[in-house]
Amino acid sequence: MPDIRFYTPELELIHIEHRYISANWTLYYNKVGTAEIHLNAFGGATDVVMQHDELLIMQNGMQAIITNKEFTDECILYGRTLGYMLGWGVNQNFGEQTGTAGEMANSFLAQSLPWIQAEPPEGFSKQVSIVREEYTSTMELIQDCLAMDSGGYAVSFDNDCFVFRAYKGKELSLILSEGNRNATDTTYTEDRLEYATGGWYKKELPDNEDGSKPDPAYVWTHIPEPTPQKGFYYRDVVLDATTEAEAKEELAKKQIEKKTKATTFDVLYGRDYQLGDIV
């Protein structure tokens, strides 16, 4: 099994563990993943864990920050992949901004967490708009922004710094199927519980010429999808948004969720595919 390496937040390697009970990682394209490590309670790693309040771990290129520790007859470590650190930042409210999702994600990061370096974004060309009336977690803001162009992100560390990378998955020629003998236990699901094709939101009105607030201060406004459906296929909802950009962003999330799950063979993550790739 690949060894597990322990680092301080200053990225100093302090321990390499070759013997452990189990290591389970769950990685995501546009949200924070998890790690769960089970160690021998009397092994050398346990001493390291007890002596350091803050620890980072790395195994086979995957990296996480330890968030919880549990000691029984085992030493159990629970962690989050390094995108978790984006939740430590807060961005101020702002008016409508337009650009590529990757460029704006880098900008939001620089405003709140400048100690994390941002690489040039990869694969973004579509112009998207986003606005925030309230202060927002940097993690939520970046994830929402990238989702508008089917983007994802990764945060990692190297020898001397933390690095953020916004990217889009690539379309691969790889075909996964039971017929190709590289997948089994295949399950396909659809979830249309929250599906909507249009919505109503309270569009805020500008102040009167004398500086007073209009009464009412808003007007109900409808936003349809680009090709509105009719009859049975037309589904309106009430949105929480107060601007058109917010309404478009909120409505974009109310789509049919389609998932395929399978166990793969002879296909290696990091070699044959990356998170976000289309197969």
PDB file of C-alpha atoms in Angstrom:
ATOM      1  CA  MET A   1       0.000   0.000   0.000  1.00  0.00           C
ATOM      2  CA  PRO A   2       1.265   3.536  -0.724  1.00  0.00           C
ATOM      3  CA  ASP A   3       2.772   5.166   2.358  1.00  0.00           C
ATOM      4  CA  ILE A   4       1.087   8.067   4.180  1.00  0.00           C
ATOM      5  CA  ARG A   5       3.169  11.191   4.696  1.00  0.00           C
ATOM      6  CA  PHE A   6       2.544  13.680   7.507  1.00  0.00           C
ATOM      7  CA  TYR A   7       3.337  17.388   7.154  1.00  0.00           C
ATOM      8  CA  THR A   8       3.092  20.483   9.320  1.00  0.00           C
ATOM      9  CA  PRO A   9       1.152  23.520   7.993  1.00  0.00           C
ATOM     10  CA  GLU A  10       4.593  24.936   7.113  1.00  0.00           C
ATOM     11  CA  LEU A  11       4.871  21.940   4.731  1.00  0.00           C
ATOM     12  CA  GLU A  12       7.653  20.264   6.673  1.00  0.00           C
ATOM     13  CA  LEU A  13       7.653  16.473   6.276  1.00  0.00           C
ATOM     14  CA  ILE A  14       7.720  15.019   9.806  1.00  0.00           C
ATOM     15  CA  HIS A  15       6.715  11.374   9.426  1.00  0.00           C
ATOM     16  CA  ILE A  16       6.252   8.614   6.852  1.00  0.00           C
ATOM     17  CA  GLU A  17       3.911   5.787   7.823  1.00  0.00           C
ATOM     18  CA  HIS A  18       4.357   2.514   5.946  1.00  0.00           C
ATOM     19  CA  ARG A  19       2.075   0.353   8.072  1.00  0.00           C
ATOM     20  CA  TYR A  20      -1.550   1.281   8.605  1.00  0.00           C
ATOM     21  CA  ILE A  21      -4.859  -0.540   8.823  1.00  0.00           C
ATOM     22  CA  SER A  22      -6.843   1.232   6.097  1.00  0.00           C
ATOM     23  CA  ALA A  23      -7.074   4.459   4.118  1.00  0.00           C
ATOM     24  CA  ASN A  24     -10.265   5.588   2.380  1.00  0.00           C
ATOM     25  CA  TRP A  25     -10.455   8.681   0.171  1.00  0.00           C
ATOM     26  CA  THR A  26     -13.483  10.237  -1.534  1.00  0.00           C
ATOM     27  CA  LEU A  27     -12.657  12.910  -4.113  1.00  0.00           C
ATOM     28  CA  TYR A  28     -14.979  15.369  -5.854  1.00  0.00           C
ATOM     29  CA  TYR A  29     -14.713  17.621  -8.898  1.00  0.00           C
ATOM     30  CA  ASN A  30     -16.281  20.805  -7.500  1.00  0.00           C
ATOM     31  CA  LYS A  31     -16.565  20.289  -3.748  1.00  0.00           C
ATOM     32  CA  VAL A  32     -14.484  19.139  -0.811  1.00  0.00           C
ATOM     33  CA  GLY A  33     -13.559  15.463  -0.511  1.00  0.00           C
ATOM     34  CA  THR A  34     -12.880  13.322   2.548  1.00  0.00           C
ATOM     35  CA  ALA A  35     -10.190  11.050   3.968  1.00  0.00           C
ATOM     36  CA  GLU A  36     -10.425   8.448   6.728  1.00  0.00           C
ATOM     37  CA  ILE A  37      -7.238   6.810   7.979  1.00  0.00           C
ATOM     38  CA  HIS A  38      -7.076   3.945  10.502  1.00  0.00           C
ATOM     39  CA  LEU A  39      -3.716   3.484  12.219  1.00  0.00           C
ATOM     40  CA  ASN A  40      -2.270   1.201  14.846  1.00  0.00           C
ATOM     41  CA  ALA A  41      -2.847   2.977  18.167  1.00  0.00           C
ATOM     42  CA  PHE A  42       0.674   2.070  19.285  1.00  0.00           C
ATOM     43  CA  GLY A  43       2.483   2.921  16.069  1.00  0.00           C
ATOM     44  CA  GLY A  44       4.860   5.786  15.407  1.00  0.00           C
ATOM     45  CA  ALA A  45       2.233   7.875  13.613  1.00  0.00           C
ATOM     46  CA  THR A  46       0.115   8.051  16.778  1.00  0.00           C
ATOM     47  CA  ASP A  47       2.894   9.919  18.596  1.00  0.00           C
ATOM     48  CA  VAL A  48       3.067  12.425  15.738  1.00  0.00           C
ATOM     49  CA  VAL A  49      -0.697  12.913  15.793  1.00  0.00           C
ATOM     50  CA  MET A  50      -0.700  13.509  19.558  1.00  0.00           C
ATOM     51  CA  GLN A  51       2.133  16.042  19.387  1.00  0.00           C
ATOM     52  CA  HIS A  52       0.705  18.226  16.600  1.00  0.00           C
ATOM     53  CA  ASP A  53      -2.623  20.051  16.650  1.00  0.00           C
ATOM     54  CA  GLU A  54      -2.551  20.814  12.919  1.00  0.00           C
ATOM     55  CA  LEU A  55      -1.494  18.204  10.381  1.00  0.00           C
ATOM     56  CA  LEU A  56      -1.616  17.612   6.633  1.00  0.00           C
ATOM     57  CA  ILE A  57      -1.365  14.174   5.051  1.00  0.00           C
ATOM     58  CA  MET A  58      -0.518  12.944   1.571  1.00  0.00           C
ATOM     59  CA  GLN A  59      -0.959   9.506   0.015  1.00  0.00           C
ATOM     60  CA  ASN A  60      -0.344   8.651  -3.604  1.00  0.00           C
ATOM     61  CA  GLY A  61      -0.764  12.306  -4.647  1.00  0.00           C
ATOM     62  CA  MET A  62      -3.966  12.833  -2.637  1.00  0.00           C
ATOM     63  CA  GLN A  63      -3.759  15.454   0.115  1.00  0.00           C
ATOM     64  CA  ALA A  64      -5.929  16.362   3.108  1.00  0.00           C
ATOM     65  CA  ILE A  65      -5.993  18.391   6.286  1.00  0.00           C
ATOM     66  CA  ILE A  66      -6.800  16.465   9.471  1.00  0.00           C
ATOM     67  CA  THR A  67      -9.998  17.806  11.050  1.00  0.00           C
ATOM     68  CA  ASN A  68     -10.883  15.129  13.620  1.00  0.00           C
ATOM     69  CA  LYS A  69      -8.987  12.558  15.695  1.00  0.00           C
ATOM     70  CA  GLU A  70     -10.362   9.529  17.517  1.00  0.00           C
ATOM     71  CA  PHE A  71      -8.464   7.142  19.766  1.00  0.00           C
ATOM     72  CA  THR A  72      -9.819   3.705  20.700  1.00  0.00           C
ATOM     73  CA  ASP A  73      -7.947   0.479  20.048  1.00  0.00           C
ATOM     74  CA  GLU A  74      -7.040   2.309  16.829  1.00  0.00           C
ATOM     75  CA  CYS A  75      -5.961   5.826  15.970  1.00  0.00           C
ATOM     76  CA  ILE A  76      -8.550   7.126  13.497  1.00  0.00           C
ATOM     77  CA  LEU A  77      -7.981  10.302  11.520  1.00  0.00           C
ATOM     78  CA  TYR A  78     -10.717  12.120   9.605  1.00  0.00           C
ATOM     79  CA  GLY A  79      -9.795  14.763   7.071  1.00  0.00           C
ATOM     80  CA  ARG A  80     -10.961  16.976   4.257  1.00  0.00           C
ATOM     81  CA  THR A  81      -9.204  17.569   0.966  1.00  0.00           C
ATOM     82  CA  LEU A  82      -7.440  20.919   0.825  1.00  0.00           C
ATOM     83  CA  GLY A  83     -10.346  22.727  -0.846  1.00  0.00           C
ATOM     84  CA  TYR A  84     -11.672  22.793   2.733  1.00  0.00           C
ATOM     85  CA  MET A  85      -9.385  25.783   3.316  1.00  0.00           C
ATOM     86  CA  LEU A  86     -11.473  27.879   0.918  1.00  0.00           C
ATOM     87  CA  GLY A  87     -14.096  27.883   3.675  1.00  0.00           C
ATOM     88  CA  TRP A  88     -11.744  29.983   5.805  1.00  0.00           C
ATOM     89  CA  GLY A  89     -12.258  33.030   3.586  1.00  0.00           C
ATOM     90  CA  VAL A  90     -15.165  35.442   3.190  1.00  0.00           C
ATOM     91  CA  ASN A  91     -15.833  37.708   0.194  1.00  0.00           C
ATOM     92  CA  GLN A  92     -17.674  41.009   0.443  1.00  0.00           C
ATOM     93  CA  ASN A  93     -20.876  41.689  -1.468  1.00  0.00           C
ATOM     94  CA  PHE A  94     -20.520  43.014  -5.012  1.00  0.00           C
ATOM     95  CA  GLY A  95     -22.535  44.029  -8.059  1.00  0.00           C
ATOM     96  CA  GLU A  96     -22.790  41.992 -11.217  1.00  0.00           C
ATOM     97  CA  GLN A  97     -19.436  40.777 -12.529  1.00  0.00           C
ATOM     98  CA  THR A  98     -18.897  39.122 -15.900  1.00  0.00           C
ATOM     99  CA  GLY A  99     -15.989  37.044 -17.139  1.00  0.00           C
ATOM    100  CA  THR A 100     -14.891  33.452 -17.493  1.00  0.00           C
ATOM    101  CA  ALA A 101     -15.640  31.310 -14.453  1.00  0.00           C
ATOM    102  CA  GLY A 102     -11.963  30.427 -14.065  1.00  0.00           C
ATOM    103  CA  GLU A 103     -10.749  34.034 -14.092  1.00  0.00           C
ATOM    104  CA  MET A 104     -13.400  35.133 -11.590  1.00  0.00           C
ATOM    105  CA  ALA A 105     -12.660  32.173  -9.279  1.00  0.00           C
ATOM    106  CA  ASN A 106      -8.997  33.228  -9.165  1.00  0.00           C
ATOM    107  CA  SER A 107     -10.035  36.814  -8.434  1.00  0.00           C
ATOM    108  CA  PHE A 108     -12.334  35.797  -5.565  1.00  0.00           C
ATOM    109  CA  LEU A 109      -9.533  33.683  -4.087  1.00  0.00           C
ATOM    110  CA  ALA A 110      -7.015  36.546  -4.260  1.00  0.00           C
ATOM    111  CA  GLN A 111      -9.419  38.870  -2.434  1.00  0.00           C
ATOM    112  CA  SER A 112      -9.847  36.669   0.643  1.00  0.00           C
ATOM    113  CA  LEU A 113      -7.034  34.087   0.735  1.00  0.00           C
ATOM    114  CA  PRO A 114      -4.007  35.673  -0.982  1.00  0.00           C
ATOM    115  CA  TRP A 115      -1.596  33.200   0.662  1.00  0.00           C
ATOM    116  CA  ILE A 116      -2.967  30.474  -1.625  1.00  0.00           C
ATOM    117  CA  GLN A 117      -1.405  30.876  -5.068  1.00  0.00           C
ATOM    118  CA  ALA A 118      -3.665  30.569  -8.116  1.00  0.00           C
ATOM    119  CA  GLU A 119      -2.536  28.925 -11.335  1.00  0.00           C
ATOM    120  CA  PRO A 120      -3.907  30.161 -14.678  1.00  0.00           C
ATOM    121  CA  PRO A 121      -7.329  28.546 -15.213  1.00  0.00           C
ATOM    122  CA  GLU A 122      -7.631  25.797 -17.830  1.00  0.00           C
ATOM    123  CA  GLY A 123     -10.332  25.354 -20.456  1.00  0.00           C
ATOM    124  CA  PHE A 124     -12.694  28.262 -19.700  1.00  0.00           C
ATOM    125  CA  SER A 125     -14.031  30.430 -22.527  1.00  0.00           C
ATOM    126  CA  LYS A 126     -17.753  30.973 -21.811  1.00  0.00           C
ATOM    127  CA  GLN A 127     -18.684  34.379 -20.339  1.00  0.00           C
ATOM    128  CA  VAL A 128     -20.778  34.077 -17.162  1.00  0.00           C
ATOM    129  CA  SER A 129     -22.215  36.637 -14.731  1.00  0.00           C
ATOM    130  CA  ILE A 130     -22.443  36.487 -10.959  1.00  0.00           C
ATOM    131  CA  VAL A 131     -23.549  38.890  -8.218  1.00  0.00           C
ATOM    132  CA  ARG A 132     -23.692  38.745  -4.432  1.00  0.00           C
ATOM    133  CA  GLU A 133     -25.877  40.955  -2.230  1.00  0.00           C
ATOM    134  CA  GLU A 134     -24.446  39.503   0.996  1.00  0.00           C
ATOM    135  CA  TYR A 135     -21.024  38.526   2.305  1.00  0.00           C
ATOM    136  CA  THR A 136     -20.298  34.968   1.118  1.00  0.00           C
ATOM    137  CA  SER A 137     -17.957  32.122   1.998  1.00  0.00           C
ATOM    138  CA  THR A 138     -15.141  31.958  -0.555  1.00  0.00           C
ATOM    139  CA  MET A 139     -15.745  28.235  -0.947  1.00  0.00           C
ATOM    140  CA  GLU A 140     -19.426  28.709  -1.772  1.00  0.00           C
ATOM    141  CA  LEU A 141     -18.683  31.604  -4.121  1.00  0.00           C
ATOM    142  CA  ILE A 142     -15.987  29.745  -6.073  1.00  0.00           C
ATOM    143  CA  GLN A 143     -18.012  26.544  -6.322  1.00  0.00           C
ATOM    144  CA  ASP A 144     -21.100  28.421  -7.547  1.00  0.00           C
ATOM    145  CA  CYS A 145     -19.040  30.388 -10.045  1.00  0.00           C
ATOM    146  CA  LEU A 146     -17.286  27.340 -11.526  1.00  0.00           C
ATOM    147  CA  ALA A 147     -20.540  25.364 -11.685  1.00  0.00           C
ATOM    148  CA  MET A 148     -21.907  27.956 -14.124  1.00  0.00           C
ATOM    149  CA  ASP A 149     -19.485  26.601 -16.746  1.00  0.00           C
ATOM    150  CA  SER A 150     -19.232  22.968 -15.563  1.00  0.00           C
ATOM    151  CA  GLY A 151     -15.869  23.667 -13.953  1.00  0.00           C
ATOM    152  CA  GLY A 152     -14.056  22.188 -10.990  1.00  0.00           C
ATOM    153  CA  TYR A 153     -11.055  22.974  -8.833  1.00  0.00           C
ATOM    154  CA  ALA A 154      -8.247  21.453  -6.812  1.00  0.00           C
ATOM    155  CA  VAL A 155      -6.118  22.795  -3.964  1.00  0.00           C
ATOM    156  CA  SER A 156      -2.759  21.169  -3.295  1.00  0.00           C
ATOM    157  CA  PHE A 157       0.651  21.867  -1.791  1.00  0.00           C
ATOM    158  CA  ASP A 158       4.147  21.405  -3.074  1.00  0.00           C
ATOM    159  CA  ASN A 159       7.466  22.113  -1.399  1.00  0.00           C
ATOM    160  CA  ASP A 160       6.782  25.659  -0.264  1.00  0.00           C
ATOM    161  CA  CYS A 161       3.199  26.826  -0.984  1.00  0.00           C
ATOM    162  CA  PHE A 162      -0.464  26.005  -1.399  1.00  0.00           C
ATOM    163  CA  VAL A 163      -1.812  26.148  -4.954  1.00  0.00           C
ATOM    164  CA  PHE A 164      -5.359  26.567  -6.323  1.00  0.00           C
ATOM    165  CA  ARG A 165      -6.229  25.354  -9.824  1.00  0.00           C
ATOM    166  CA  ALA A 166      -9.553  25.902 -11.614  1.00  0.00           C
ATOM    167  CA  TYR A 167     -10.032  23.605 -14.572  1.00  0.00           C
ATOM    168  CA  LYS A 168     -12.528  21.868 -16.832  1.00  0.00           C
ATOM    169  CA  GLY A 169     -12.622  18.145 -17.475  1.00  0.00           C
ATOM    170  CA  LYS A 170     -11.638  16.832 -20.880  1.00  0.00           C
ATOM    171  CA  GLU A 171     -13.611  14.592 -23.209  1.00  0.00           C
ATOM    172  CA  LEU A 172     -11.843  11.231 -23.442  1.00  0.00           C
ATOM    173  CA  SER A 173     -12.091   8.382 -25.922  1.00  0.00           C
ATOM    174  CA  LEU A 174     -12.277   5.967 -22.990  1.00  0.00           C
ATOM    175  CA  ILE A 175     -15.478   3.895 -22.932  1.00  0.00           C
ATOM    176  CA  LEU A 176     -16.526   2.342 -19.611  1.00  0.00           C
ATOM    177  CA  SER A 177     -19.040  -0.477 -19.870  1.00  0.00           C
ATOM    178  CA  GLU A 178     -19.669  -4.016 -18.724  1.00  0.00           C
ATOM    179  CA  GLY A 179     -19.461  -5.042 -22.379  1.00  0.00           C
ATOM    180  CA  ASN A 180     -15.902  -3.687 -22.529  1.00  0.00           C
ATOM    181  CA  ARG A 181     -15.084  -5.639 -19.366  1.00  0.00           C
ATOM    182  CA  ASN A 182     -13.775  -2.548 -17.585  1.00  0.00           C
ATOM    183  CA  ALA A 183     -16.863  -1.835 -15.444  1.00  0.00           C
ATOM    184  CA  THR A 184     -19.371  -3.783 -13.358  1.00  0.00           C
ATOM    185  CA  ASP A 185     -22.203  -3.172 -10.891  1.00  0.00           C
ATOM    186  CA  THR A 186     -23.373  -0.262 -13.055  1.00  0.00           C
ATOM    187  CA  THR A 187     -26.219   1.899 -11.705  1.00  0.00           C
ATOM    188  CA  TYR A 188     -27.862   4.861 -13.470  1.00  0.00           C
ATOM    189  CA  THR A 189     -30.155   7.270 -11.560  1.00  0.00           C
ATOM    190  CA  GLU A 190     -32.166  10.404 -12.361  1.00  0.00           C
ATOM    191  CA  ASP A 191     -33.485  12.947  -9.857  1.00  0.00           C
ATOM    192  CA  ARG A 192     -36.008  15.516 -11.135  1.00  0.00           C
ATOM    193  CA  LEU A 193     -37.546  16.408  -7.758  1.00  0.00           C
ATOM    194  CA  GLU A 194     -36.315  20.043  -7.843  1.00  0.00           C
ATOM    195  CA  TYR A 195     -36.445  20.427 -11.644  1.00  0.00           C
ATOM    196  CA  ALA A 196     -37.823  23.770 -12.897  1.00  0.00           C
ATOM    197  CA  THR A 197     -37.946  25.539 -16.265  1.00  0.00           C
ATOM    198  CA  GLY A 198     -38.689  29.069 -15.031  1.00  0.00           C
ATOM    199  CA  GLY A 199     -38.989  31.148 -11.893  1.00  0.00           C
ATOM    200  CA  TRP A 200     -40.263  34.356 -10.313  1.00  0.00           C
ATOM    201  CA  TYR A 201     -38.067  36.640  -8.225  1.00  0.00           C
ATOM    202  CA  LYS A 202     -38.418  40.003  -6.472  1.00  0.00           C
ATOM    203  CA  LYS A 203     -36.403  42.386  -8.632  1.00  0.00           C
ATOM    204  CA  GLU A 204     -35.262  45.304  -6.521  1.00  0.00           C
ATOM    205  CA  LEU A 205     -36.171  48.751  -7.872  1.00  0.00           C
ATOM    206  CA  PRO A 206     -33.754  51.713  -7.799  1.00  0.00           C
ATOM    207  CA  ASP A 207     -34.336  54.585  -5.365  1.00  0.00           C
ATOM    208  CA  ASN A 208     -36.556  57.480  -6.373  1.00  0.00           C
ATOM    209  CA  GLU A 209     -34.978  60.692  -7.658  1.00  0.00           C
ATOM    210  CA  ASP A 210     -35.347  62.282  -4.211  1.00  0.00           C
ATOM    211  CA  GLY A 211     -33.438  59.368  -2.633  1.00  0.00           C
ATOM    212  CA  SER A 212     -36.494  57.761  -1.061  1.00  0.00           C
ATOM    213  CA  LYS A 213     -37.316  54.092  -1.412  1.00  0.00           C
ATOM    214  CA  PRO A 214     -40.103  53.131  -3.794  1.00  0.00           C
ATOM    215  CA  ASP A 215     -43.133  51.433  -2.305  1.00  0.00           C
ATOM    216  CA  PRO A 216     -43.116  48.569  -2.963  1.00  0.00           C
ATOM    217  CA  ALA A 217     -39.325  48.305  -3.293  1.00  0.00           C
ATOM    218  CA  TYR A 218     -39.504  45.480  -5.783  1.00  0.00           C
ATOM    219  CA  VAL A 219     -41.422  44.147  -8.750  1.00  0.00           C
ATOM    220  CA  TRP A 220     -42.120  40.462  -9.340  1.00  0.00           C
ATOM    221  CA  THR A 221     -40.150  39.435 -12.445  1.00  0.00           C
ATOM    222  CA  HIS A 222     -40.174  36.199 -14.399  1.00  0.00           C
ATOM    223  CA  ILE A 223     -37.112  34.487 -15.820  1.00  0.00           C
ATOM    224  CA  PRO A 224     -37.638  31.599 -18.244  1.00  0.00           C
ATOM    225  CA  GLU A 225     -35.063  29.178 -19.547  1.00  0.00           C
ATOM    226  CA  PRO A 226     -33.732  29.996 -23.068  1.00  0.00           C
ATOM    227  CA  THR A 227     -36.265  27.660 -24.740  1.00  0.00           C
ATOM    228  CA  PRO A 228     -39.409  27.743 -22.542  1.00  0.00           C
ATOM    229  CA  GLN A 229     -41.465  24.568 -22.284  1.00  0.00           C
ATOM    230  CA  LYS A 230     -45.272  24.467 -22.442  1.00  0.00           C
ATOM    231  CA  GLY A 231     -48.118  22.711 -20.652  1.00  0.00           C
ATOM    232  CA  PHE A 232     -47.100  19.675 -18.620  1.00  0.00           C
ATOM    233  CA  TYR A 233     -43.424  20.403 -19.274  1.00  0.00           C
ATOM    234  CA  TYR A 234     -43.572  23.999 -17.973  1.00  0.00           C
ATOM    235  CA  ARG A 235     -42.589  24.268 -14.287  1.00  0.00           C
ATOM    236  CA  ASP A 236     -42.304  27.556 -12.420  1.00  0.00           C
ATOM    237  CA  VAL A 237     -40.825  28.127  -8.952  1.00  0.00           C
ATOM    238  CA  VAL A 238     -40.330  31.075  -6.608  1.00  0.00           C
ATOM    239  CA  LEU A 239     -36.677  32.079  -6.376  1.00  0.00           C
ATOM    240  CA  ASP A 240     -34.822  33.805  -3.528  1.00  0.00           C
ATOM    241  CA  ALA A 241     -32.908  36.058  -5.933  1.00  0.00           C
ATOM    242  CA  THR A 242     -33.240  39.843  -6.130  1.00  0.00           C
ATOM    243  CA  THR A 243     -31.333  40.408  -9.401  1.00  0.00           C
ATOM    244  CA  GLU A 244     -31.454  38.797 -12.831  1.00  0.00           C
ATOM    245  CA  ALA A 245     -27.928  37.391 -12.487  1.00  0.00           C
ATOM    246  CA  GLU A 246     -28.805  35.785  -9.149  1.00  0.00           C
ATOM    247  CA  ALA A 247     -32.046  34.402 -10.602  1.00  0.00           C
ATOM    248  CA  LYS A 248     -30.246  32.829 -13.572  1.00  0.00           C
ATOM    249  CA  GLU A 249     -27.690  31.271 -11.232  1.00  0.00           C
ATOM    250  CA  GLU A 250     -30.370  29.869  -8.917  1.00  0.00           C
ATOM    251  CA  LEU A 251     -32.510  28.531 -11.763  1.00  0.00           C
ATOM    252  CA  ALA A 252     -29.472  26.852 -13.338  1.00  0.00           C
ATOM    253  CA  LYS A 253     -29.189  24.661 -10.239  1.00  0.00           C
ATOM    254  CA  LYS A 254     -32.740  23.331 -10.633  1.00  0.00           C
ATOM    255  CA  GLN A 255     -31.942  20.844 -13.358  1.00  0.00           C
ATOM    256  CA  ILE A 256     -32.443  17.101 -13.703  1.00  0.00           C
ATOM    257  CA  GLU A 257     -29.608  15.378 -11.852  1.00  0.00           C
ATOM    258  CA  LYS A 258     -28.277  12.346 -13.723  1.00  0.00           C
ATOM    259  CA  LYS A 259     -25.714   9.979 -12.219  1.00  0.00           C
ATOM    260  CA  THR A 260     -23.982   6.786 -13.257  1.00  0.00           C
ATOM    261  CA  LYS A 261     -22.100   4.677 -10.721  1.00  0.00           C
ATOM    262  CA  ALA A 262     -19.901   1.672 -11.489  1.00  0.00           C
ATOM    263  CA  THR A 263     -16.935  -0.339 -10.244  1.00  0.00           C
ATOM    264  CA  THR A 264     -14.097  -0.108 -12.752  1.00  0.00           C
ATOM    265  CA  PHE A 265     -11.271  -2.489 -13.715  1.00  0.00           C
ATOM    266  CA  ASP A 266      -7.901  -1.771 -15.323  1.00  0.00           C
ATOM    267  CA  VAL A 267      -8.664   1.969 -15.254  1.00  0.00           C
ATOM    268  CA  LEU A 268      -6.433   4.073 -13.002  1.00  0.00           C
ATOM    269  CA  TYR A 269      -7.319   7.502 -11.618  1.00  0.00           C
ATOM    270  CA  GLY A 270      -4.554   9.983 -12.357  1.00  0.00           C
ATOM    271  CA  ARG A 271      -3.304   7.942 -15.305  1.00  0.00           C
ATOM    272  CA  ASP A 272      -6.332   7.179 -17.480  1.00  0.00           C
ATOM    273  CA  TYR A 273      -8.644   9.936 -16.251  1.00  0.00           C
ATOM    274  CA  GLN A 274      -8.971  12.910 -13.910  1.00  0.00           C
ATOM    275  CA  LEU A 275     -11.934  14.244 -11.966  1.00  0.00           C
ATOM    276  CA  GLY A 276     -14.345  16.044 -14.302  1.00  0.00           C
ATOM    277  CA  ASP A 277     -13.329  14.162 -17.444  1.00  0.00           C
ATOM    278  CA  ILE A 278     -16.125  12.979 -19.743  1.00  0.00           C
ATOM    279  CA  VAL A 279     -15.974   9.315 -20.771  1.00  0.00           C
TER     280      VAL A 279
END
